[in-house]
């Protein structure tokens, strides 16, 4: 199968599969798993944070950050398009009694500083207490400008807010700008990073923060059922995600550009090239075609896409240049009929 639906579909690498077999393990709930401890220490050191926590998913890492920074009746400011507002089942409200205050995302993924400032509530019993600003990078495949992150950090500091980064794909943002990941993470009090997307680990995310927040997050992780016992099997693969897979993301970005240019040459699709900044391509269906039928026919040829009037195609380690050529060829055959 050639699967363009998401970079979450990446399979663990051969080195990761080998690492599962030899990983030293213990009970992580007791703090006894050497592979998990190693991963957490390594990640904290790598990204310049006091502490790190291995979590079962990016959703869990974000939720733990929100529950770490905010108490019942507090709120966080985030983008309307933020994953931790729109795509995480309302977890902060459901499980944390935390109110989201979503704000418009600009075309580049940022949120206007004036919108942030205007949304911060005064200390008044009518209002939830504004505690946190949560940003996302990359967002919809777009890289949020570095200068903006610095300004957002200053504003948060000035207003007494903490600042969180949903950095599920922060490695893509760093590689696209040819920067170390720390150049991005330096602006934040906490950061979540998905290891199971473009970085190819089978399971898991890492949450980075200071010791106090990590301690709180560790407690909530147990409460949420995320105490994973011999999680070292997974942590061993997760380590390799951070050490071996980051640089490789450049290939995914090159492949996304290639895919976008091939697709834009087909008249049924309108590709906004300005959105092709990392590993995602967005194509609007403009021709008289039923994209659901096209998706079904592609599936019979072993190619998976998420059908929709705006297609989101994601490149990743398990998609090669040849796979993209096969996709374009099959697509043209289907469209000609
Ligand atoms: C995928 C994703 C998450 C959540 O990760 P899961 O591991 O799928 O729970 C969070 N934020 C962003 C921006 C994501 O793309």
Short mmCIF file of N, CA, C and O in Angstrom, two decimals, residues 231-277:
data_model
loop_
_atom_site.label_atom_id
_atom_site.label_comp_id
_atom_site.label_asym_id
_atom_site.label_seq_id
_atom_site.Cartn_x
_atom_site.Cartn_y
_atom_site.Cartn_z
N UNK A 231 7.41 -0.16 29.50
CA UNK A 231 7.32 0.69 28.30
C UNK A 231 8.68 0.86 27.62
O UNK A 231 8.77 1.47 26.56
N UNK A 232 9.72 0.30 28.22
CA UNK A 232 11.06 0.40 27.62
C UNK A 232 11.14 -0.20 26.23
O UNK A 232 11.95 0.24 25.40
N UNK A 233 10.28 -1.19 25.96
CA UNK A 233 10.21 -1.77 24.61
C UNK A 233 9.91 -0.65 23.60
O UNK A 233 10.50 -0.59 22.53
N UNK A 234 8.98 0.23 23.99
CA UNK A 234 8.60 1.35 23.11
C UNK A 234 9.63 2.48 23.17
O UNK A 234 9.94 3.11 22.16
N UNK A 235 10.15 2.71 24.38
CA UNK A 235 11.10 3.82 24.55
C UNK A 235 12.38 3.57 23.76
O UNK A 235 13.00 4.51 23.26
N UNK A 236 12.76 2.30 23.62
CA UNK A 236 13.97 1.97 22.86
C UNK A 236 13.83 2.41 21.40
O UNK A 236 14.78 2.91 20.79
N UNK A 237 12.63 2.22 20.86
CA UNK A 237 12.37 2.67 19.48
C UNK A 237 12.26 4.19 19.44
O UNK A 237 12.74 4.83 18.50
N UNK A 238 11.64 4.75 20.47
CA UNK A 238 11.45 6.20 20.53
C UNK A 238 12.79 6.94 20.55
O UNK A 238 12.94 8.00 19.93
N UNK A 239 13.78 6.36 21.25
CA UNK A 239 15.13 6.96 21.27
C UNK A 239 15.66 7.10 19.85
O UNK A 239 16.23 8.12 19.48
N UNK A 240 15.47 6.03 19.07
CA UNK A 240 15.98 6.04 17.69
C UNK A 240 15.24 7.06 16.83
O UNK A 240 15.81 7.59 15.88
N UNK A 241 13.98 7.32 17.18
CA UNK A 241 13.24 8.35 16.45
C UNK A 241 13.98 9.68 16.58
O UNK A 241 14.15 10.41 15.61
N UNK A 242 14.44 9.99 17.79
CA UNK A 242 15.10 11.27 18.03
C UNK A 242 16.52 11.31 17.50
O UNK A 242 16.99 12.35 17.03
N UNK A 243 17.24 10.17 17.58
CA UNK A 243 18.64 10.21 17.16
C UNK A 243 18.83 9.98 15.67
O UNK A 243 19.73 10.54 15.07
N UNK A 244 17.96 9.14 15.06
CA UNK A 244 18.23 8.70 13.68
C UNK A 244 17.26 9.23 12.62
O UNK A 244 17.53 9.08 11.43
N UNK A 245 16.13 9.77 13.03
CA UNK A 245 15.09 10.04 12.03
C UNK A 245 14.86 11.51 11.71
O UNK A 245 14.12 11.82 10.78
N UNK A 246 15.44 12.40 12.48
CA UNK A 246 15.14 13.82 12.30
C UNK A 246 15.65 14.34 10.94
O UNK A 246 14.87 14.92 10.17
N UNK A 247 16.91 14.10 10.64
CA UNK A 247 17.50 14.63 9.40
C UNK A 247 16.78 14.10 8.16
O UNK A 247 16.63 14.80 7.16
N UNK A 248 16.33 12.85 8.26
CA UNK A 248 15.66 12.21 7.12
C UNK A 248 14.39 12.94 6.68
O UNK A 248 13.95 12.78 5.53
N UNK A 249 13.81 13.73 7.57
CA UNK A 249 12.56 14.43 7.23
C UNK A 249 12.71 15.32 6.00
O UNK A 249 11.73 15.60 5.31
N UNK A 250 13.96 15.77 5.73
CA UNK A 250 14.20 16.60 4.54
C UNK A 250 13.73 15.89 3.27
O UNK A 250 13.21 16.53 2.35
N UNK A 251 13.90 14.57 3.23
CA UNK A 251 13.43 13.79 2.06
C UNK A 251 11.91 13.91 1.91
O UNK A 251 11.40 14.04 0.80
N UNK A 252 11.21 13.83 3.04
CA UNK A 252 9.74 13.94 2.99
C UNK A 252 9.33 15.31 2.45
O UNK A 252 8.36 15.42 1.70
N UNK A 253 10.08 16.33 2.85
CA UNK A 253 9.76 17.69 2.40
C UNK A 253 10.02 17.83 0.90
O UNK A 253 9.20 18.41 0.18
N UNK A 254 11.15 17.27 0.44
CA UNK A 254 11.44 17.29 -1.01
C UNK A 254 10.36 16.54 -1.77
O UNK A 254 9.91 16.97 -2.82
N UNK A 255 9.96 15.39 -1.22
CA UNK A 255 8.92 14.60 -1.89
C UNK A 255 7.58 15.33 -1.92
O UNK A 255 6.84 15.22 -2.91
N UNK A 256 7.29 16.09 -0.88
CA UNK A 256 6.03 16.86 -0.87
C UNK A 256 6.05 17.93 -1.97
O UNK A 256 5.06 18.11 -2.67
N UNK A 257 7.19 18.60 -2.14
CA UNK A 257 7.31 19.60 -3.21
C UNK A 257 7.13 18.94 -4.57
O UNK A 257 6.44 19.49 -5.45
N UNK A 258 7.76 17.78 -4.72
CA UNK A 258 7.67 17.06 -5.99
C UNK A 258 6.21 16.65 -6.26
O UNK A 258 5.68 16.88 -7.35
N UNK A 259 5.57 16.09 -5.25
CA UNK A 259 4.17 15.68 -5.36
C UNK A 259 3.29 16.89 -5.72
O UNK A 259 2.43 16.80 -6.60
N UNK A 260 3.53 18.00 -5.07
CA UNK A 260 2.73 19.21 -5.31
C UNK A 260 2.88 19.68 -6.75
O UNK A 260 1.90 20.03 -7.41
N UNK A 261 4.11 19.65 -7.26
CA UNK A 261 4.30 20.14 -8.63
C UNK A 261 3.66 19.19 -9.64
O UNK A 261 3.05 19.62 -10.62
N UNK A 262 3.75 17.88 -9.37
CA UNK A 262 3.11 16.90 -10.27
C UNK A 262 1.59 17.06 -10.26
O UNK A 262 0.94 17.00 -11.30
N UNK A 263 1.06 17.25 -9.08
CA UNK A 263 -0.39 17.33 -8.92
C UNK A 263 -0.94 18.63 -9.51
O UNK A 263 -2.04 18.66 -10.08
N UNK A 264 -0.17 19.70 -9.39
CA UNK A 264 -0.65 21.00 -9.88
C UNK A 264 -0.71 21.01 -11.41
O UNK A 264 -1.41 21.84 -12.00
N UNK A 265 -0.02 20.06 -12.05
CA UNK A 265 -0.07 19.97 -13.52
C UNK A 265 -1.35 19.27 -14.00
O UNK A 265 -1.63 19.23 -15.19
N UNK A 266 -2.12 18.71 -13.05
CA UNK A 266 -3.38 18.07 -13.43
C UNK A 266 -4.51 19.08 -13.23
O UNK A 266 -4.65 19.65 -12.14
N UNK A 267 -5.31 19.29 -14.29
CA UNK A 267 -6.25 20.42 -14.27
C UNK A 267 -7.37 20.28 -13.23
O UNK A 267 -7.96 21.27 -12.83
N UNK A 268 -7.66 19.06 -12.79
CA UNK A 268 -8.74 18.87 -11.80
C UNK A 268 -8.37 19.35 -10.40
O UNK A 268 -9.22 19.39 -9.51
N UNK A 269 -7.09 19.67 -10.19
CA UNK A 269 -6.66 20.03 -8.85
C UNK A 269 -6.02 21.40 -8.82
O UNK A 269 -5.30 21.78 -9.74
N UNK A 270 -6.30 22.11 -7.75
CA UNK A 270 -5.69 23.41 -7.53
C UNK A 270 -4.79 23.27 -6.30
O UNK A 270 -5.29 23.00 -5.20
N UNK A 271 -3.51 23.38 -6.52
CA UNK A 271 -2.57 23.20 -5.39
C UNK A 271 -2.02 24.56 -4.98
O UNK A 271 -1.46 25.28 -5.81
N UNK A 272 -2.19 24.90 -3.72
CA UNK A 272 -1.63 26.15 -3.21
C UNK A 272 -0.19 25.89 -2.80
O UNK A 272 0.08 25.33 -1.72
N UNK A 273 0.76 26.30 -3.68
CA UNK A 273 2.17 25.97 -3.44
C UNK A 273 2.71 26.67 -2.18
O UNK A 273 3.66 26.19 -1.58
N UNK A 274 2.09 27.78 -1.79
CA UNK A 274 2.60 28.49 -0.60
C UNK A 274 2.38 27.66 0.68
O UNK A 274 3.02 27.90 1.70
N UNK A 275 1.46 26.69 0.60
CA UNK A 275 1.20 25.85 1.79
C UNK A 275 2.15 24.66 1.88
O UNK A 275 2.18 23.95 2.87
N UNK A 276 2.90 24.42 0.80
CA UNK A 276 3.81 23.25 0.78
C UNK A 276 5.14 23.66 1.41
O UNK A 276 6.05 24.10 0.73
N UNK A 277 5.21 23.53 2.72
CA UNK A 277 6.41 23.98 3.44
C UNK A 277 7.14 22.82 4.10
O UNK A 277 8.33 22.91 4.39
#
